[in-house]
PDB file of C-alpha atoms in Angstrom:
ATOM      1  CA  MET A   1      52.303  66.987-164.603  1.00  0.00           C
ATOM      2  CA  GLN A   2      52.200  64.288-161.944  1.00  0.00           C
ATOM      3  CA  GLU A   3      50.604  65.310-158.651  1.00  0.00           C
ATOM      4  CA  VAL A   4      52.988  65.571-155.694  1.00  0.00           C
ATOM      5  CA  VAL A   5      52.174  62.983-153.047  1.00  0.00           C
ATOM      6  CA  LYS A   6      50.663  64.564-149.938  1.00  0.00           C
ATOM      7  CA  TYR A   7      50.313  61.610-147.554  1.00  0.00           C
ATOM      8  CA  SER A   8      52.536  58.583-147.053  1.00  0.00           C
ATOM      9  CA  VAL A   9      50.999  55.630-145.227  1.00  0.00           C
ATOM     10  CA  VAL A  10      53.792  53.469-143.805  1.00  0.00           C
ATOM     11  CA  ILE A  11      52.676  49.904-143.016  1.00  0.00           C
ATOM     12  CA  PRO A  12      55.124  47.527-141.292  1.00  0.00           C
ATOM     13  CA  ALA A  13      54.112  43.896-141.752  1.00  0.00           C
ATOM     14  CA  TYR A  14      55.464  40.711-140.205  1.00  0.00           C
ATOM     15  CA  ASN A  15      53.748  37.306-140.229  1.00  0.00           C
ATOM     16  CA  ILE A  16      50.216  38.707-140.375  1.00  0.00           C
ATOM     17  CA  GLU A  17      48.752  36.824-143.333  1.00  0.00           C
ATOM     18  CA  GLY A  18      45.409  36.648-141.541  1.00  0.00           C
ATOM     19  CA  PHE A  19      45.164  40.442-141.148  1.00  0.00           C
ATOM     20  CA  ILE A  20      47.090  42.214-143.898  1.00  0.00           C
ATOM     21  CA  GLU A  21      44.364  42.105-146.561  1.00  0.00           C
ATOM     22  CA  LYS A  22      41.825  43.905-144.362  1.00  0.00           C
ATOM     23  CA  THR A  23      44.464  46.493-143.522  1.00  0.00           C
ATOM     24  CA  LEU A  24      45.334  47.162-147.157  1.00  0.00           C
ATOM     25  CA  VAL A  25      41.686  47.255-148.248  1.00  0.00           C
ATOM     26  CA  SER A  26      41.012  49.950-145.635  1.00  0.00           C
ATOM     27  CA  VAL A  27      43.809  52.058-147.145  1.00  0.00           C
ATOM     28  CA  ALA A  28      42.740  51.451-150.740  1.00  0.00           C
ATOM     29  CA  GLU A  29      39.194  52.562-149.866  1.00  0.00           C
ATOM     30  CA  GLN A  30      40.215  56.009-148.626  1.00  0.00           C
ATOM     31  CA  THR A  31      37.921  58.675-150.049  1.00  0.00           C
ATOM     32  CA  TYR A  32      40.880  61.056-150.207  1.00  0.00           C
ATOM     33  CA  ARG A  33      43.109  59.853-153.016  1.00  0.00           C
ATOM     34  CA  ASN A  34      46.401  61.788-152.955  1.00  0.00           C
ATOM     35  CA  PHE A  35      48.435  59.298-150.951  1.00  0.00           C
ATOM     36  CA  GLU A  36      50.960  56.515-151.296  1.00  0.00           C
ATOM     37  CA  ALA A  37      51.044  53.294-149.279  1.00  0.00           C
ATOM     38  CA  ILE A  38      54.426  51.796-148.414  1.00  0.00           C
ATOM     39  CA  ILE A  39      54.220  48.230-147.092  1.00  0.00           C
ATOM     40  CA  VAL A  40      57.421  47.074-145.413  1.00  0.00           C
ATOM     41  CA  ASP A  41      57.569  43.288-145.279  1.00  0.00           C
ATOM     42  CA  ASP A  42      59.878  42.715-142.322  1.00  0.00           C
ATOM     43  CA  GLY A  43      61.132  39.292-143.388  1.00  0.00           C
ATOM     44  CA  SER A  44      57.816  37.506-142.946  1.00  0.00           C
ATOM     45  CA  LYS A  45      57.951  33.711-142.920  1.00  0.00           C
ATOM     46  CA  ASP A  46      54.328  33.280-143.941  1.00  0.00           C
ATOM     47  CA  ALA A  47      52.399  34.576-146.957  1.00  0.00           C
ATOM     48  CA  THR A  48      52.344  38.213-145.796  1.00  0.00           C
ATOM     49  CA  GLY A  49      54.916  39.402-148.333  1.00  0.00           C
ATOM     50  CA  LYS A  50      53.266  37.704-151.292  1.00  0.00           C
ATOM     51  CA  MET A  51      49.820  38.954-150.261  1.00  0.00           C
ATOM     52  CA  ALA A  52      51.193  42.483-150.084  1.00  0.00           C
ATOM     53  CA  GLU A  53      52.736  42.102-153.543  1.00  0.00           C
ATOM     54  CA  ASP A  54      49.552  40.695-155.073  1.00  0.00           C
ATOM     55  CA  PHE A  55      47.407  43.440-153.558  1.00  0.00           C
ATOM     56  CA  SER A  56      49.777  46.253-154.483  1.00  0.00           C
ATOM     57  CA  ALA A  57      49.917  45.114-158.101  1.00  0.00           C
ATOM     58  CA  GLN A  58      46.376  46.474-158.439  1.00  0.00           C
ATOM     59  CA  TYR A  59      47.328  50.035-157.450  1.00  0.00           C
ATOM     60  CA  GLU A  60      49.989  52.396-158.764  1.00  0.00           C
ATOM     61  CA  ASN A  61      50.279  54.156-155.395  1.00  0.00           C
ATOM     62  CA  PHE A  62      50.968  50.965-153.382  1.00  0.00           C
ATOM     63  CA  HIS A  63      54.584  49.869-152.986  1.00  0.00           C
ATOM     64  CA  VAL A  64      56.175  46.904-151.206  1.00  0.00           C
ATOM     65  CA  ILE A  65      59.642  46.767-149.658  1.00  0.00           C
ATOM     66  CA  HIS A  66      61.047  43.407-148.567  1.00  0.00           C
ATOM     67  CA  LYS A  67      63.774  43.389-145.927  1.00  0.00           C
ATOM     68  CA  GLN A  68      65.405  41.093-143.405  1.00  0.00           C
ATOM     69  CA  ASN A  69      63.596  40.889-140.106  1.00  0.00           C
ATOM     70  CA  ALA A  70      64.776  43.619-137.740  1.00  0.00           C
ATOM     71  CA  GLY A  71      61.660  44.604-135.811  1.00  0.00           C
ATOM     72  CA  LEU A  72      58.920  47.210-135.959  1.00  0.00           C
ATOM     73  CA  SER A  73      61.152  50.258-135.476  1.00  0.00           C
ATOM     74  CA  ALA A  74      63.503  49.281-138.279  1.00  0.00           C
ATOM     75  CA  ALA A  75      60.553  48.586-140.576  1.00  0.00           C
ATOM     76  CA  ARG A  76      59.066  52.011-139.869  1.00  0.00           C
ATOM     77  CA  ASN A  77      62.433  53.676-140.440  1.00  0.00           C
ATOM     78  CA  THR A  78      62.748  51.855-143.764  1.00  0.00           C
ATOM     79  CA  GLY A  79      59.300  53.113-144.763  1.00  0.00           C
ATOM     80  CA  ILE A  80      60.269  56.650-143.753  1.00  0.00           C
ATOM     81  CA  GLU A  81      63.316  56.523-146.021  1.00  0.00           C
ATOM     82  CA  ALA A  82      61.145  55.574-148.997  1.00  0.00           C
ATOM     83  CA  ALA A  83      58.249  57.936-148.225  1.00  0.00           C
ATOM     84  CA  GLN A  84      57.731  60.973-150.452  1.00  0.00           C
ATOM     85  CA  GLY A  85      54.677  62.650-148.928  1.00  0.00           C
ATOM     86  CA  LYS A  86      54.462  65.868-146.961  1.00  0.00           C
ATOM     87  CA  TYR A  87      52.756  64.016-144.121  1.00  0.00           C
ATOM     88  CA  VAL A  88      53.097  60.503-142.749  1.00  0.00           C
ATOM     89  CA  LEU A  89      50.665  58.076-141.130  1.00  0.00           C
ATOM     90  CA  PHE A  90      51.974  54.939-139.421  1.00  0.00           C
ATOM     91  CA  LEU A  91      49.523  52.054-139.734  1.00  0.00           C
ATOM     92  CA  ASP A  92      50.302  48.731-138.076  1.00  0.00           C
ATOM     93  CA  GLY A  93      49.851  45.840-140.467  1.00  0.00           C
ATOM     94  CA  ASP A  94      47.143  44.127-138.429  1.00  0.00           C
ATOM     95  CA  ASP A  95      45.057  47.269-137.824  1.00  0.00           C
ATOM     96  CA  TYR A  96      42.727  49.113-140.186  1.00  0.00           C
ATOM     97  CA  ILE A  97      41.348  52.615-140.676  1.00  0.00           C
ATOM     98  CA  SER A  98      38.117  54.397-141.527  1.00  0.00           C
ATOM     99  CA  PRO A  99      37.644  55.243-145.220  1.00  0.00           C
ATOM    100  CA  VAL A 100      37.356  58.935-144.272  1.00  0.00           C
ATOM    101  CA  LEU A 101      40.478  59.170-142.093  1.00  0.00           C
ATOM    102  CA  LEU A 102      42.731  60.886-144.627  1.00  0.00           C
ATOM    103  CA  ALA A 103      39.853  63.066-145.866  1.00  0.00           C
ATOM    104  CA  ASP A 104      39.085  64.342-142.364  1.00  0.00           C
ATOM    105  CA  VAL A 105      42.779  64.796-141.572  1.00  0.00           C
ATOM    106  CA  ASP A 106      43.228  66.818-144.752  1.00  0.00           C
ATOM    107  CA  ALA A 107      40.168  68.922-143.912  1.00  0.00           C
ATOM    108  CA  ALA A 108      41.689  69.640-140.496  1.00  0.00           C
ATOM    109  CA  PHE A 109      44.981  70.778-142.013  1.00  0.00           C
ATOM    110  CA  THR A 110      42.990  73.040-144.351  1.00  0.00           C
ATOM    111  CA  GLN A 111      40.865  74.490-141.550  1.00  0.00           C
ATOM    112  CA  PHE A 112      43.888  75.014-139.281  1.00  0.00           C
ATOM    113  CA  PRO A 113      46.788  75.871-141.628  1.00  0.00           C
ATOM    114  CA  GLU A 114      49.148  76.515-138.710  1.00  0.00           C
ATOM    115  CA  ALA A 115      48.891  72.883-137.569  1.00  0.00           C
ATOM    116  CA  LYS A 116      51.671  70.407-138.259  1.00  0.00           C
ATOM    117  CA  THR A 117      50.042  67.325-136.720  1.00  0.00           C
ATOM    118  CA  VAL A 118      46.552  65.852-136.509  1.00  0.00           C
ATOM    119  CA  ASN A 119      45.702  63.406-133.730  1.00  0.00           C
ATOM    120  CA  PHE A 120      42.670  61.099-133.643  1.00  0.00           C
ATOM    121  CA  ASP A 121      41.045  58.630-131.274  1.00  0.00           C
ATOM    122  CA  TYR A 122      41.099  54.876-131.759  1.00  0.00           C
ATOM    123  CA  ILE A 123      38.928  51.894-130.939  1.00  0.00           C
ATOM    124  CA  SER A 124      40.072  48.393-130.006  1.00  0.00           C
ATOM    125  CA  VAL A 125      38.982  45.251-131.829  1.00  0.00           C
ATOM    126  CA  LYS A 126      39.348  41.905-130.089  1.00  0.00           C
ATOM    127  CA  ASP A 127      38.689  38.713-132.029  1.00  0.00           C
ATOM    128  CA  GLY A 128      36.774  40.747-134.577  1.00  0.00           C
ATOM    129  CA  VAL A 129      34.526  42.381-131.961  1.00  0.00           C
ATOM    130  CA  ILE A 130      34.695  46.151-131.440  1.00  0.00           C
ATOM    131  CA  GLN A 131      35.322  46.981-127.790  1.00  0.00           C
ATOM    132  CA  SER A 132      33.877  49.791-125.690  1.00  0.00           C
ATOM    133  CA  ASN A 133      36.060  52.868-125.158  1.00  0.00           C
ATOM    134  CA  GLU A 134      34.617  53.553-121.723  1.00  0.00           C
ATOM    135  CA  ASN A 135      37.255  54.079-119.041  1.00  0.00           C
ATOM    136  CA  GLY A 136      40.028  53.178-121.461  1.00  0.00           C
ATOM    137  CA  ALA A 137      43.376  54.952-121.636  1.00  0.00           C
ATOM    138  CA  GLY A 138      43.655  57.340-124.541  1.00  0.00           C
ATOM    139  CA  HIS A 139      39.981  58.236-124.781  1.00  0.00           C
ATOM    140  CA  GLY A 140      39.986  61.515-122.867  1.00  0.00           C
ATOM    141  CA  ASP A 141      37.657  64.500-122.913  1.00  0.00           C
ATOM    142  CA  ILE A 142      40.070  66.181-125.318  1.00  0.00           C
ATOM    143  CA  TYR A 143      38.257  64.243-128.073  1.00  0.00           C
ATOM    144  CA  ASN A 144      34.897  65.880-127.315  1.00  0.00           C
ATOM    145  CA  LYS A 145      35.510  68.502-129.988  1.00  0.00           C
ATOM    146  CA  THR A 146      37.859  69.282-132.851  1.00  0.00           C
ATOM    147  CA  ALA A 147      40.353  71.867-131.619  1.00  0.00           C
ATOM    148  CA  VAL A 148      43.974  73.010-131.796  1.00  0.00           C
ATOM    149  CA  HIS A 149      46.351  72.263-128.909  1.00  0.00           C
ATOM    150  CA  SER A 150      49.954  73.075-128.149  1.00  0.00           C
ATOM    151  CA  GLY A 151      52.553  70.331-128.170  1.00  0.00           C
ATOM    152  CA  ALA A 152      53.070  70.772-124.423  1.00  0.00           C
ATOM    153  CA  GLU A 153      49.361  70.246-123.781  1.00  0.00           C
ATOM    154  CA  MET A 154      49.409  67.068-125.862  1.00  0.00           C
ATOM    155  CA  VAL A 155      52.351  65.743-123.852  1.00  0.00           C
ATOM    156  CA  ARG A 156      50.498  66.514-120.634  1.00  0.00           C
ATOM    157  CA  GLN A 157      47.521  64.598-122.005  1.00  0.00           C
ATOM    158  CA  VAL A 158      49.809  61.615-122.585  1.00  0.00           C
ATOM    159  CA  THR A 159      51.703  61.741-119.284  1.00  0.00           C
ATOM    160  CA  GLU A 160      49.304  63.257-116.730  1.00  0.00           C
ATOM    161  CA  GLU A 161      45.743  62.908-117.959  1.00  0.00           C
ATOM    162  CA  TYR A 162      46.168  59.645-119.917  1.00  0.00           C
ATOM    163  CA  GLY A 163      43.676  61.179-122.330  1.00  0.00           C
ATOM    164  CA  VAL A 164      45.853  60.611-125.404  1.00  0.00           C
ATOM    165  CA  TYR A 165      47.475  57.295-126.232  1.00  0.00           C
ATOM    166  CA  VAL A 166      51.267  57.336-126.755  1.00  0.00           C
ATOM    167  CA  THR A 167      51.279  55.471-130.060  1.00  0.00           C
ATOM    168  CA  ALA A 168      52.780  56.249-133.454  1.00  0.00           C
ATOM    169  CA  TRP A 169      49.546  55.258-135.182  1.00  0.00           C
ATOM    170  CA  SER A 170      47.434  57.905-133.427  1.00  0.00           C
ATOM    171  CA  TYR A 171      48.555  60.869-135.522  1.00  0.00           C
ATOM    172  CA  VAL A 172      49.403  62.180-138.967  1.00  0.00           C
ATOM    173  CA  THR A 173      52.368  64.561-138.927  1.00  0.00           C
ATOM    174  CA  GLU A 174      54.831  66.340-141.173  1.00  0.00           C
ATOM    175  CA  LEU A 175      57.275  63.783-142.536  1.00  0.00           C
ATOM    176  CA  ALA A 176      60.257  66.154-142.538  1.00  0.00           C
ATOM    177  CA  LEU A 177      60.802  65.674-138.791  1.00  0.00           C
ATOM    178  CA  PHE A 178      61.458  61.962-139.319  1.00  0.00           C
ATOM    179  CA  LYS A 179      63.453  62.564-142.487  1.00  0.00           C
ATOM    180  CA  ASN A 180      65.758  65.093-140.818  1.00  0.00           C
ATOM    181  CA  SER A 181      66.222  64.050-137.190  1.00  0.00           C
ATOM    182  CA  LEU A 182      63.758  61.797-135.378  1.00  0.00           C
ATOM    183  CA  LYS A 183      63.982  58.022-135.784  1.00  0.00           C
ATOM    184  CA  PHE A 184      62.356  55.059-134.082  1.00  0.00           C
ATOM    185  CA  THR A 185      64.775  53.347-131.707  1.00  0.00           C
ATOM    186  CA  GLU A 186      65.719  50.049-133.305  1.00  0.00           C
ATOM    187  CA  GLY A 187      66.204  46.843-131.344  1.00  0.00           C
ATOM    188  CA  ALA A 188      63.879  47.896-128.524  1.00  0.00           C
ATOM    189  CA  LEU A 189      60.208  47.543-127.668  1.00  0.00           C
ATOM    190  CA  PHE A 190      57.879  50.430-126.747  1.00  0.00           C
ATOM    191  CA  GLU A 191      59.400  52.526-129.531  1.00  0.00           C
ATOM    192  CA  ASP A 192      56.431  54.925-129.504  1.00  0.00           C
ATOM    193  CA  VAL A 193      57.269  56.216-126.022  1.00  0.00           C
ATOM    194  CA  ASP A 194      60.414  58.114-126.978  1.00  0.00           C
ATOM    195  CA  THR A 195      59.041  59.445-130.286  1.00  0.00           C
ATOM    196  CA  THR A 196      55.392  60.482-129.906  1.00  0.00           C
ATOM    197  CA  PRO A 197      55.975  63.233-127.292  1.00  0.00           C
ATOM    198  CA  ILE A 198      58.764  64.642-129.463  1.00  0.00           C
ATOM    199  CA  VAL A 199      56.433  64.648-132.479  1.00  0.00           C
ATOM    200  CA  TYR A 200      53.904  66.716-130.529  1.00  0.00           C
ATOM    201  CA  LEU A 201      56.548  69.156-129.281  1.00  0.00           C
ATOM    202  CA  GLU A 202      58.440  69.561-132.560  1.00  0.00           C
ATOM    203  CA  ASN A 203      55.468  69.407-134.955  1.00  0.00           C
ATOM    204  CA  SER A 204      53.191  71.721-133.007  1.00  0.00           C
ATOM    205  CA  PRO A 205      50.435  72.869-132.926  1.00  0.00           C
ATOM    206  CA  VAL A 206      48.293  69.732-133.024  1.00  0.00           C
ATOM    207  CA  VAL A 207      44.688  69.398-134.180  1.00  0.00           C
ATOM    208  CA  VAL A 208      42.708  66.812-132.233  1.00  0.00           C
ATOM    209  CA  LEU A 209      39.726  65.439-134.155  1.00  0.00           C
ATOM    210  CA  LYS A 210      36.380  65.003-132.446  1.00  0.00           C
ATOM    211  CA  ASN A 211      35.688  61.324-131.840  1.00  0.00           C
ATOM    212  CA  ASP A 212      32.304  61.164-133.575  1.00  0.00           C
ATOM    213  CA  VAL A 213      33.966  58.880-136.151  1.00  0.00           C
ATOM    214  CA  ASP A 214      35.865  55.665-135.395  1.00  0.00           C
ATOM    215  CA  TYR A 215      39.058  56.529-137.258  1.00  0.00           C
ATOM    216  CA  TYR A 216      41.522  53.827-136.241  1.00  0.00           C
ATOM    217  CA  PHE A 217      40.768  50.203-135.382  1.00  0.00           C
ATOM    218  CA  GLN A 218      43.493  48.637-133.251  1.00  0.00           C
ATOM    219  CA  ALA A 219      43.640  44.855-133.216  1.00  0.00           C
ATOM    220  CA  GLN A 220      44.218  43.104-129.901  1.00  0.00           C
ATOM    221  CA  ARG A 221      45.891  39.724-130.321  1.00  0.00           C
ATOM    222  CA  SER A 222      47.147  37.187-127.793  1.00  0.00           C
ATOM    223  CA  SER A 223      50.567  37.255-129.468  1.00  0.00           C
ATOM    224  CA  SER A 224      50.997  41.009-129.099  1.00  0.00           C
ATOM    225  CA  ILE A 225      53.955  42.561-127.273  1.00  0.00           C
ATOM    226  CA  MET A 226      51.948  43.322-124.154  1.00  0.00           C
ATOM    227  CA  LYS A 227      50.974  39.658-123.818  1.00  0.00           C
ATOM    228  CA  THR A 228      54.493  38.245-123.905  1.00  0.00           C
ATOM    229  CA  LEU A 229      56.610  40.515-121.701  1.00  0.00           C
ATOM    230  CA  ASN A 230      59.709  39.187-119.986  1.00  0.00           C
ATOM    231  CA  PRO A 231      62.581  40.724-117.971  1.00  0.00           C
ATOM    232  CA  ALA A 232      64.516  41.669-121.110  1.00  0.00           C
ATOM    233  CA  ASP A 233      61.448  43.501-122.419  1.00  0.00           C
ATOM    234  CA  TRP A 234      61.180  45.384-119.136  1.00  0.00           C
ATOM    235  CA  ARG A 235      64.787  46.540-119.432  1.00  0.00           C
ATOM    236  CA  SER A 236      63.996  47.666-122.967  1.00  0.00           C
ATOM    237  CA  ALA A 237      61.084  49.726-121.650  1.00  0.00           C
ATOM    238  CA  VAL A 238      63.269  51.391-119.037  1.00  0.00           C
ATOM    239  CA  LEU A 239      65.947  52.278-121.586  1.00  0.00           C
ATOM    240  CA  ILE A 240      63.381  53.675-124.041  1.00  0.00           C
ATOM    241  CA  ASN A 241      61.982  55.787-121.207  1.00  0.00           C
ATOM    242  CA  ASP A 242      65.433  57.081-120.399  1.00  0.00           C
ATOM    243  CA  ASN A 243      65.964  57.911-124.064  1.00  0.00           C
ATOM    244  CA  LEU A 244      62.908  60.156-123.875  1.00  0.00           C
ATOM    245  CA  ALA A 245      64.242  61.652-120.639  1.00  0.00           C
ATOM    246  CA  GLU A 246      67.327  62.727-122.567  1.00  0.00           C
ATOM    247  CA  ARG A 247      65.379  64.064-125.540  1.00  0.00           C
ATOM    248  CA  ILE A 248      62.945  66.010-123.381  1.00  0.00           C
ATOM    249  CA  GLN A 249      65.713  68.153-121.858  1.00  0.00           C
ATOM    250  CA  LYS A 250      65.223  70.572-124.747  1.00  0.00           C
ATOM    251  CA  TYR A 251      61.800  71.425-123.309  1.00  0.00           C
ATOM    252  CA  PRO A 252      62.279  72.598-119.685  1.00  0.00           C
ATOM    253  CA  GLU A 253      58.640  73.689-119.374  1.00  0.00           C
ATOM    254  CA  ILE A 254      57.415  70.116-119.743  1.00  0.00           C
ATOM    255  CA  GLU A 255      60.459  68.098-118.602  1.00  0.00           C
ATOM    256  CA  PRO A 256      59.425  67.641-114.917  1.00  0.00           C
ATOM    257  CA  VAL A 257      56.024  66.270-115.932  1.00  0.00           C
ATOM    258  CA  VAL A 258      57.582  63.791-118.360  1.00  0.00           C
ATOM    259  CA  ILE A 259      60.273  62.614-115.933  1.00  0.00           C
ATOM    260  CA  LYS A 260      57.670  61.962-113.241  1.00  0.00           C
ATOM    261  CA  TYR A 261      55.585  59.969-115.717  1.00  0.00           C
ATOM    262  CA  LEU A 262      58.561  57.918-116.905  1.00  0.00           C
ATOM    263  CA  ILE A 263      59.703  57.073-113.396  1.00  0.00           C
ATOM    264  CA  GLN A 264      56.218  56.040-112.360  1.00  0.00           C
ATOM    265  CA  THR A 265      55.593  53.851-115.403  1.00  0.00           C
ATOM    266  CA  ALA A 266      59.023  52.231-115.173  1.00  0.00           C
ATOM    267  CA  ALA A 267      58.442  51.352-111.529  1.00  0.00           C
ATOM    268  CA  ASP A 268      54.883  50.147-112.109  1.00  0.00           C
ATOM    269  CA  ASN A 269      55.935  48.025-115.069  1.00  0.00           C
ATOM    270  CA  GLY A 270      58.816  46.566-113.090  1.00  0.00           C
ATOM    271  CA  VAL A 271      56.438  45.451-110.361  1.00  0.00           C
ATOM    272  CA  THR A 272      54.083  43.964-112.941  1.00  0.00           C
ATOM    273  CA  PHE A 273      56.799  42.007-114.730  1.00  0.00           C
ATOM    274  CA  PHE A 274      58.748  40.775-111.743  1.00  0.00           C
ATOM    275  CA  THR A 275      56.518  40.359-108.693  1.00  0.00           C
ATOM    276  CA  GLU A 276      55.586  36.744-109.380  1.00  0.00           C
ATOM    277  CA  ASN A 277      59.260  35.752-109.749  1.00  0.00           C
ATOM    278  CA  ALA A 278      60.855  38.409-107.533  1.00  0.00           C
ATOM    279  CA  VAL A 279      63.324  36.107-105.792  1.00  0.00           C
ATOM    280  CA  LYS A 280      64.358  34.432-109.041  1.00  0.00           C
ATOM    281  CA  PHE A 281      65.116  37.717-110.782  1.00  0.00           C
ATOM    282  CA  ARG A 282      66.490  39.657-107.810  1.00  0.00           C
ATOM    283  CA  PRO A 283      70.198  39.277-108.796  1.00  0.00           C
ATOM    284  CA  GLU A 284      69.439  40.532-112.297  1.00  0.00           C
ATOM    285  CA  ILE A 285      67.447  43.467-110.930  1.00  0.00           C
ATOM    286  CA  ARG A 286      70.189  44.435-108.495  1.00  0.00           C
ATOM    287  CA  ALA A 287      72.817  44.323-111.234  1.00  0.00           C
ATOM    288  CA  PHE A 288      70.648  46.531-113.424  1.00  0.00           C
ATOM    289  CA  LEU A 289      70.063  49.081-110.670  1.00  0.00           C
ATOM    290  CA  LYS A 290      73.801  49.408-110.054  1.00  0.00           C
ATOM    291  CA  ARG A 291      74.136  51.045-113.454  1.00  0.00           C
ATOM    292  CA  PRO A 292      73.742  54.691-112.382  1.00  0.00           C
ATOM    293  CA  HIS A 293      73.661  56.376-115.771  1.00  0.00           C
ATOM    294  CA  THR A 294      69.925  56.888-116.085  1.00  0.00           C
ATOM    295  CA  LYS A 295      67.654  59.342-114.302  1.00  0.00           C
ATOM    296  CA  ILE A 296      65.041  56.660-113.863  1.00  0.00           C
ATOM    297  CA  GLN A 297      67.385  54.170-112.231  1.00  0.00           C
ATOM    298  CA  ARG A 298      68.662  56.808-109.811  1.00  0.00           C
ATOM    299  CA  ASN A 299      65.161  57.642-108.618  1.00  0.00           C
ATOM    300  CA  LEU A 300      64.429  56.739-104.988  1.00  0.00           C
ATOM    301  CA  TRP A 301      60.990  55.225-105.599  1.00  0.00           C
ATOM    302  CA  PHE A 302      62.284  53.142-108.474  1.00  0.00           C
ATOM    303  CA  LYS A 303      64.933  51.553-106.231  1.00  0.00           C
ATOM    304  CA  ILE A 304      62.681  51.090-103.214  1.00  0.00           C
ATOM    305  CA  VAL A 305      60.007  49.271-105.202  1.00  0.00           C
ATOM    306  CA  PHE A 306      62.511  46.642-106.350  1.00  0.00           C
ATOM    307  CA  VAL A 307      64.045  46.228-102.921  1.00  0.00           C
ATOM    308  CA  MET A 308      60.509  45.477-101.728  1.00  0.00           C
ATOM    309  CA  LEU A 309      59.499  43.155-104.562  1.00  0.00           C
ATOM    310  CA  PRO A 310      58.848  40.110-102.340  1.00  0.00           C
ATOM    311  CA  VAL A 311      56.806  42.292 -99.963  1.00  0.00           C
ATOM    312  CA  PRO A 312      52.988  42.036-100.224  1.00  0.00           C
ATOM    313  CA  ALA A 313      51.378  44.341-102.762  1.00  0.00           C
ATOM    314  CA  TRP A 314      49.402  46.263-100.142  1.00  0.00           C
ATOM    315  CA  LEU A 315      52.620  47.256 -98.358  1.00  0.00           C
ATOM    316  CA  ARG A 316      54.339  48.300-101.589  1.00  0.00           C
ATOM    317  CA  LYS A 317      51.357  50.487-102.360  1.00  0.00           C
ATOM    318  CA  LYS A 318      51.484  52.043 -98.913  1.00  0.00           C
ATOM    319  CA  VAL A 319      55.155  52.918 -99.283  1.00  0.00           C
ATOM    320  CA  LYS A 320      54.527  54.256-102.769  1.00  0.00           C
ATOM    321  CA  ASN A 321      51.877  56.635-101.428  1.00  0.00           C
ATOM    322  CA  LEU A 322      54.343  58.034 -98.920  1.00  0.00           C
ATOM    323  CA  ILE A 323      56.934  58.943-101.553  1.00  0.00           C
TER     324      ILE A 323
END
């Protein structure tokens, strides 16, 4: 009788021929073996798709899906549809993982049978060089020991303490949530923001693994999303944030904390994206702010910061501290 797949590793891939092999090798070398790998080639124009095919031909549990380019969210959703495991791990196609990641995650689920999600720390890799985690977001004291936390506590870590990074690749969780209700928002950037908190709240409790092992290696590239932001991307971020604001209404005990976080990040990001070209983009900003349907756009601080865009940074900060 064929063993039922326990873990599905969903790997979106687009134009990453220089990275995909290392990623796939790190999955193939997992010491825990009951998993499937689903590589979603998102219409790559380079050799990514062929490399994925050639690599997967060596392993029965590796599968490749080719699709038209539609972005990271759509690729993840496609992988979710094909996945057959009880749990899912999202691995970006240019990142790689420790050979013991799935083994340690499985041990955590065994030790804490009530848990539905396991979260782990990450480490950044820039130009092949591992970076220090000191003072970095997402490397909080919560990783000092392996322990169980409520979903609400995990959301607070994301939004208040900045001790946990709000990324889809920082956890392994029960796949049924994505199969039945939750999906990544397609056609928008920052798709982790409106999904990860819901994962922690719906698939709770959450085991956080002690960071004495480097489990996830996140590649930093000059062509990444955060390096190429523009006004349209900023609007995408605001709308994703507002999507989470709507979803979080089911959880009144944590909603105020999340709304405060979303408003603050939307305002801060707006200043970052627009300050250098404030006058140029002012008509577009004003038109956007006249759309009153979102909680974030209605917020007083959010409006004031854009009215004051051409004002020196020190004065914006002073006003911000008064609000």
